[in-house]
Coordinates of N, CA, C and O in Angstrom, one line a residue:
M150 N 9.4 80.9 44.3 CA 9.6 82.2 43.5 C 10.3 83.2 44.3 O 10.0 83.4 45.5
A151 N 11.3 83.8 43.7 CA 12.0 84.9 44.4 C 11.2 86.1 44.5 O 10.4 86.5 43.6
R152 N 11.3 86.8 45.6 CA 10.6 88.0 45.8 C 11.4 89.2 45.3 O 12.6 89.1 45.3
S153 N 10.7 90.3 45.0 CA 11.4 91.5 44.6 C 10.9 92.6 45.4 O 9.8 92.5 46.0
L154 N 11.6 93.7 45.3 CA 11.3 94.9 46.1 C 11.2 96.1 45.2 O 12.0 96.4 44.4
V155 N 10.1 96.9 45.4 CA 9.9 98.1 44.7 C 9.9 99.2 45.8 O 9.1 99.1 46.7
I156 N 10.8 100.1 45.7 CA 11.0 101.2 46.7 C 10.7 102.5 46.0 O 11.3 102.9 45.1
K157 N 9.7 103.3 46.6 CA 9.4 104.6 46.1 C 10.0 105.6 47.1 O 9.6 105.6 48.3
V158 N 10.8 106.5 46.6 CA 11.4 107.5 47.5 C 10.7 108.8 47.2 O 10.8 109.3 46.1
T159 N 10.0 109.4 48.2 CA 9.3 110.7 48.0 C 10.1 111.8 48.6 O 9.8 113.0 48.3
A160 N 11.1 111.5 49.3 CA 11.9 112.6 50.1 C 13.3 112.8 49.4 O 13.9 111.9 48.9
G161 N 13.8 114.0 49.6 CA 15.1 114.3 49.1 C 15.8 115.1 50.2 O 15.8 114.6 51.4
A162 N 16.5 116.1 49.9 CA 17.2 116.9 50.9 C 16.2 117.5 51.9 O 16.7 117.9 53.0
D163 N 15.0 117.6 51.6 CA 14.0 118.1 52.5 C 13.7 117.2 53.7 O 13.3 117.6 54.8
A164 N 14.0 115.9 53.6 CA 13.9 114.9 54.7 C 15.0 113.9 54.5 O 14.9 112.8 54.1
P165 N 16.3 114.3 54.8 CA 17.5 113.6 54.5 C 17.5 112.2 55.1 O 18.0 111.2 54.4
E166 N 17.0 112.0 56.3 CA 17.1 110.7 56.9 C 16.2 109.7 56.2 O 16.6 108.5 55.9
R167 N 15.0 110.1 55.9 CA 14.0 109.3 55.2 C 14.6 108.9 53.8 O 14.5 107.8 53.3
C168 N 15.1 109.9 53.1 CA 15.7 109.7 51.8 C 16.8 108.7 51.8 O 16.8 107.7 51.1
N169 N 17.7 108.9 52.8 CA 18.9 108.0 52.8 C 18.5 106.6 53.2 O 19.1 105.6 52.7
Q170 N 17.4 106.4 54.1 CA 17.0 105.1 54.4 C 16.5 104.3 53.2 O 16.8 103.1 53.1
A171 N 15.8 105.0 52.3 CA 15.3 104.3 51.1 C 16.4 103.8 50.3 O 16.4 102.7 49.8
F172 N 17.4 104.7 50.0 CA 18.6 104.3 49.2 C 19.4 103.2 49.9 O 19.9 102.2 49.2
T173 N 19.5 103.2 51.2 CA 20.2 102.2 52.0 C 19.5 100.9 51.9 O 20.2 99.9 51.7
V174 N 18.2 100.9 52.1 CA 17.5 99.6 52.0 C 17.6 99.0 50.6 O 17.8 97.8 50.4
A175 N 17.5 99.9 49.6 CA 17.6 99.4 48.2 C 19.0 98.7 48.0 O 19.1 97.6 47.4
A176 N 20.0 99.4 48.4 CA 21.4 98.9 48.2 C 21.6 97.6 49.0 O 22.2 96.6 48.5
A177 N 21.1 97.6 50.2 CA 21.2 96.4 51.1 C 20.5 95.2 50.5 O 21.0 94.0 50.5
A178 N 19.3 95.4 50.0 CA 18.5 94.4 49.4 C 19.2 93.8 48.1 O 19.3 92.6 48.0
L179 N 19.8 94.7 47.3 CA 20.5 94.2 46.1 C 21.7 93.4 46.6 O 22.0 92.3 46.0
A180 N 22.4 93.8 47.6 CA 23.6 93.1 48.1 C 23.2 91.7 48.6 O 24.0 90.8 48.7
S181 N 21.9 91.6 49.0 CA 21.4 90.3 49.6 C 20.8 89.4 48.5 O 20.3 88.4 48.7
G182 N 20.9 89.9 47.2 CA 20.4 89.1 46.1 C 18.9 89.4 45.7 O 18.4 88.7 44.9
V183 N 18.3 90.4 46.4 CA 16.9 90.7 46.1 C 16.9 91.6 44.9 O 17.6 92.6 44.8
S184 N 16.0 91.4 44.0 CA 15.7 92.3 42.8 C 15.1 93.6 43.3 O 14.1 93.5 44.1
V185 N 15.6 94.7 42.9 CA 15.1 96.0 43.3 C 14.8 97.0 42.2 O 15.6 97.1 41.2
S186 N 13.7 97.6 42.3 CA 13.3 98.7 41.4 C 13.1 99.9 42.3 O 12.3 99.9 43.2
L187 N 13.9 101.0 42.1 CA 13.9 102.2 42.9 C 13.2 103.3 42.1 O 13.6 103.6 41.0
W188 N 12.1 103.9 42.7 CA 11.4 105.0 42.0 C 11.7 106.3 42.7 O 11.6 106.4 43.9
L189 N 12.1 107.3 41.9 CA 12.4 108.6 42.4 C 11.2 109.5 42.1 O 10.8 109.7 41.0
T190 N 10.6 110.0 43.2 CA 9.5 110.9 43.1 C 9.6 112.1 44.0 O 10.5 112.1 44.9
G191 N 8.8 113.1 43.8 CA 8.9 114.2 44.7 C 10.3 114.8 44.7 O 10.9 114.9 43.6
E192 N 10.8 115.2 45.8 CA 12.1 115.9 45.9 C 13.3 114.9 45.6 O 14.4 115.4 45.3
S193 N 13.1 113.6 45.7 CA 14.2 112.7 45.3 C 14.4 112.7 43.8 O 15.4 112.2 43.3
S194 N 13.5 113.3 43.0 CA 13.6 113.4 41.6 C 14.9 114.0 41.1 O 15.5 113.6 40.1
W195 N 15.4 115.0 41.9 CA 16.6 115.7 41.6 C 17.8 114.7 41.5 O 18.8 115.0 40.8
F196 N 17.8 113.6 42.2 CA 18.9 112.7 42.2 C 19.0 111.9 40.9 O 20.0 111.1 40.7
A197 N 18.1 112.1 40.0 CA 18.2 111.5 38.7 C 19.2 112.3 37.8 O 19.6 111.8 36.7
L198 N 19.6 113.5 38.2 CA 20.5 114.3 37.5 C 21.9 114.1 37.9 O 22.2 113.9 39.1
P199 N 22.8 114.2 36.9 CA 24.3 114.0 37.3 C 24.7 115.0 38.3 O 24.4 116.2 38.3
G200 N 25.5 114.5 39.3 CA 26.1 115.3 40.3 C 25.2 115.6 41.5 O 25.7 116.1 42.6
R201 N 23.9 115.5 41.4 CA 23.0 115.9 42.5 C 23.1 115.0 43.7 O 23.1 115.5 44.9
A202 N 23.3 113.7 43.5 CA 23.5 112.8 44.7 C 24.8 113.1 45.4 O 24.8 113.0 46.7
K203 N 25.8 113.5 44.7 CA 27.0 113.9 45.3 C 26.9 115.1 46.3 O 27.6 115.2 47.3
E204 N 26.0 116.0 46.0 CA 25.7 117.1 46.8 C 25.0 116.8 48.2 O 25.0 117.6 49.1
F205 N 24.4 115.6 48.2 CA 23.6 115.2 49.4 C 24.6 114.7 50.5 O 25.5 114.0 50.2
S206 N 24.3 115.2 51.7 CA 25.2 114.7 52.8 C 24.3 114.5 54.1 O 23.4 115.2 54.4
L207 N 24.6 113.4 54.7 CA 24.0 113.0 56.0 C 25.0 112.4 56.9 O 25.6 111.4 56.5
P208 N 25.2 112.9 58.1 CA 26.2 112.3 59.0 C 25.9 110.9 59.3 O 24.8 110.5 59.4
H209 N 27.0 110.1 59.3 CA 26.9 108.7 59.7 C 26.1 107.8 58.7 O 25.6 106.8 59.1
A210 N 26.1 108.3 57.5 CA 25.4 107.6 56.4 C 26.3 107.3 55.2 O 27.2 108.2 55.0
A211 N 26.1 106.3 54.5 CA 26.8 106.0 53.3 C 26.5 107.1 52.3 O 25.4 107.6 52.3
P212 N 27.5 107.5 51.5 CA 27.3 108.6 50.5 C 26.2 108.2 49.5 O 26.2 107.0 49.0
L213 N 25.2 109.1 49.3 CA 24.1 108.8 48.5 C 24.5 108.4 47.0 O 23.9 107.5 46.4
T214 N 25.6 109.0 46.6 CA 26.1 108.7 45.2 C 26.5 107.3 45.1 O 26.3 106.6 44.1
D215 N 27.1 106.7 46.2 CA 27.6 105.3 46.2 C 26.3 104.4 46.2 O 26.3 103.4 45.5
L216 N 25.3 104.7 47.0 CA 24.1 103.9 47.1 C 23.4 103.9 45.7 O 23.0 102.9 45.2
L217 N 23.3 105.1 45.1 CA 22.6 105.2 43.8 C 23.4 104.4 42.7 O 22.8 103.6 42.0
D218 N 24.7 104.5 42.8 CA 25.6 103.7 41.8 C 25.3 102.2 42.0 O 25.3 101.5 41.0
A219 N 25.2 101.8 43.3 CA 25.0 100.4 43.6 C 23.7 99.9 43.0 O 23.6 98.8 42.4
V220 N 22.6 100.7 43.1 CA 21.3 100.3 42.6 C 21.4 100.3 41.0 O 20.9 99.4 40.4
L221 N 22.0 101.3 40.5 CA 22.1 101.4 39.0 C 22.9 100.2 38.4 O 22.6 99.8 37.3
A222 N 23.8 99.7 39.2 CA 24.7 98.6 38.7 C 23.9 97.3 38.5 O 24.1 96.6 37.5
V223 N 22.9 97.0 39.4 CA 22.2 95.7 39.2 C 20.7 95.8 39.4 O 20.0 94.8 39.3
G224 N 20.2 97.0 39.7 CA 18.8 97.2 39.8 C 18.2 98.1 38.8 O 18.9 98.3 37.7
R225 N 17.0 98.6 39.0 CA 16.4 99.5 38.1 C 16.0 100.8 38.8 O 15.6 100.8 39.9
V226 N 16.3 102.0 38.2 CA 15.9 103.2 38.7 C 15.0 104.0 37.8 O 15.3 104.1 36.6
T227 N 13.9 104.4 38.3 CA 12.9 105.1 37.5 C 12.5 106.5 38.1 O 12.4 106.6 39.3
L228 N 12.5 107.5 37.2 CA 12.0 108.8 37.6 C 10.5 108.9 37.2 O 10.2 108.7 36.1
C229 N 9.7 109.4 38.2 CA 8.3 109.6 37.9 C 8.1 110.6 36.8 O 8.7 111.7 36.8
T230 N 7.2 110.3 35.9 CA 6.9 111.2 34.7 C 6.4 112.5 35.2 O 7.0 113.6 34.7
Q231 N 5.4 112.6 36.0 CA 4.9 113.9 36.5 C 5.9 114.7 37.3 O 6.0 115.9 37.1
C232 N 6.7 114.0 38.1 CA 7.7 114.6 38.9 C 8.7 115.3 38.1 O 9.2 116.4 38.3
A233 N 9.1 114.6 37.0 CA 10.1 115.1 36.1 C 9.6 116.3 35.3 O 10.2 117.3 35.2
A234 N 8.3 116.2 34.9 CA 7.7 117.3 34.2 C 7.6 118.6 35.0 O 7.9 119.7 34.6
R235 N 7.2 118.4 36.3 CA 7.1 119.6 37.2 C 8.4 120.2 37.5 O 8.5 121.4 37.8
R236 N 9.5 119.5 37.3 CA 10.9 120.1 37.5 C 11.6 120.3 36.2 O 12.8 120.6 36.2
N237 N 10.9 120.2 35.1 CA 11.5 120.5 33.8 C 12.7 119.6 33.5 O 13.6 120.0 32.9
I238 N 12.6 118.3 34.0 CA 13.7 117.3 33.8 C 13.2 116.5 32.6 O 12.1 116.0 32.5
T239 N 14.1 116.3 31.6 CA 13.8 115.5 30.4 C 14.8 114.3 30.4 O 15.8 114.3 31.2
V240 N 14.4 113.4 29.6 CA 15.2 112.2 29.5 C 16.7 112.5 29.1 O 17.6 111.8 29.5
D241 N 16.9 113.6 28.4 CA 18.3 114.0 28.0 C 19.1 114.5 29.2 O 20.3 114.5 29.1
D242 N 18.4 114.8 30.3 CA 19.1 115.3 31.5 C 19.6 114.2 32.4 O 20.4 114.5 33.3
L243 N 19.1 113.0 32.3 CA 19.2 112.0 33.3 C 20.6 111.3 33.2 O 21.3 111.2 32.2
I244 N 20.9 110.7 34.4 CA 22.1 109.8 34.5 C 21.8 108.6 33.6 O 20.7 108.2 33.6
D245 N 22.8 108.1 33.0 CA 22.6 106.9 32.1 C 22.1 105.8 33.0 O 22.6 105.6 34.1
G246 N 21.1 105.1 32.4 CA 20.5 104.0 33.1 C 19.2 104.3 33.9 O 18.5 103.4 34.3
I247 N 18.9 105.6 34.0 CA 17.6 105.9 34.7 C 16.6 106.2 33.6 O 16.9 106.8 32.6
R248 N 15.4 105.7 33.8 CA 14.3 105.9 32.9 C 13.2 106.7 33.5 O 13.2 106.9 34.7
I249 N 12.4 107.3 32.6 CA 11.2 108.0 33.1 C 10.0 107.2 32.8 O 9.8 106.7 31.6
A250 N 9.1 107.0 33.8 CA 7.9 106.2 33.6 C 6.8 106.7 34.6 O 7.2 107.4 35.6
G251 N 5.6 106.4 34.3 CA 4.5 107.0 35.1 C 3.8 106.0 36.0 O 4.2 104.8 36.2
A252 N 2.7 106.4 36.5 CA 1.9 105.6 37.4 C 1.5 104.2 36.9 O 1.5 103.3 37.6
P253 N 1.1 104.1 35.6 CA 0.8 102.8 35.1 C 1.9 101.8 35.3 O 1.7 100.6 35.7
A254 N 3.1 102.2 35.0 CA 4.3 101.3 35.2 C 4.5 101.0 36.6 O 4.9 99.8 37.0
F255 N 4.3 102.0 37.5 CA 4.5 101.7 38.9 C 3.5 100.7 39.4 O 3.8 99.8 40.1
V256 N 2.2 100.9 39.1 CA 1.2 100.0 39.5 C 1.4 98.6 39.0 O 1.3 97.6 39.7
E257 N 1.9 98.5 37.7 CA 2.2 97.2 37.2 C 3.3 96.5 38.0 O 3.2 95.3 38.3
E258 N 4.3 97.2 38.4 CA 5.4 96.7 39.2 C 5.0 96.2 40.6 O 5.3 95.1 41.0
V259 N 4.2 97.1 41.2 CA 3.9 96.8 42.6 C 2.8 95.7 42.8 O 2.6 95.2 43.9
T260 N 2.0 95.5 41.7 CA 1.0 94.5 41.8 C 1.4 93.1 41.2 O 0.6 92.2 41.2
A261 N 2.6 93.0 40.8 CA 3.1 91.7 40.2 C 3.3 90.7 41.4 O 3.5 91.1 42.5
E262 N 3.2 89.5 41.0 CA 3.3 88.4 42.0 C 4.7 88.4 42.6 O 5.7 88.6 41.9
G263 N 4.8 88.3 44.0 CA 6.0 88.2 44.6 C 6.7 89.5 44.9 O 7.9 89.5 45.3
V264 N 6.0 90.6 44.8 CA 6.6 91.9 45.0 C 6.2 92.5 46.3 O 5.0 92.4 46.7
Q265 N 7.2 93.1 47.0 CA 6.9 93.9 48.2 C 7.2 95.4 47.9 O 8.3 95.7 47.3
A266 N 6.3 96.3 48.1 CA 6.5 97.7 47.9 C 6.7 98.4 49.2 O 6.0 98.2 50.2
L267 N 7.6 99.3 49.2 CA 7.9 100.2 50.3 C 7.9 101.7 49.8 O 8.4 101.9 48.7
V268 N 7.4 102.5 50.7 CA 7.4 104.0 50.3 C 8.0 104.7 51.4 O 7.7 104.6 52.6
Y269 N 9.0 105.5 51.1 CA 9.7 106.4 52.0 C 9.5 107.8 51.7 O 9.4 108.2 50.6

């Protein structure tokens, strides 16, 4: 059975290295043929909005917008329901391909057979 990876990103511009690591691991896993589900929570929630990833910058790191595009191309990206609500983000605001879902969907994903969960 092929393993899959669920990555929860809790950091955004407030902790740029941790944030970028999560996106980099997600993109690298996908490039290696691993199935990836990326969850945007906390301050990373803002990257579900058009143009926000482009504003992020970290020296010596791949552009966040490129990493997000790579994940959207072949993986799944989910914005946390509560995180979206706290920031007044609605489904109409999101980048195409990003969904909003809550804790039950996250728990279902991370407890499935063959799944490895990482939290950044």
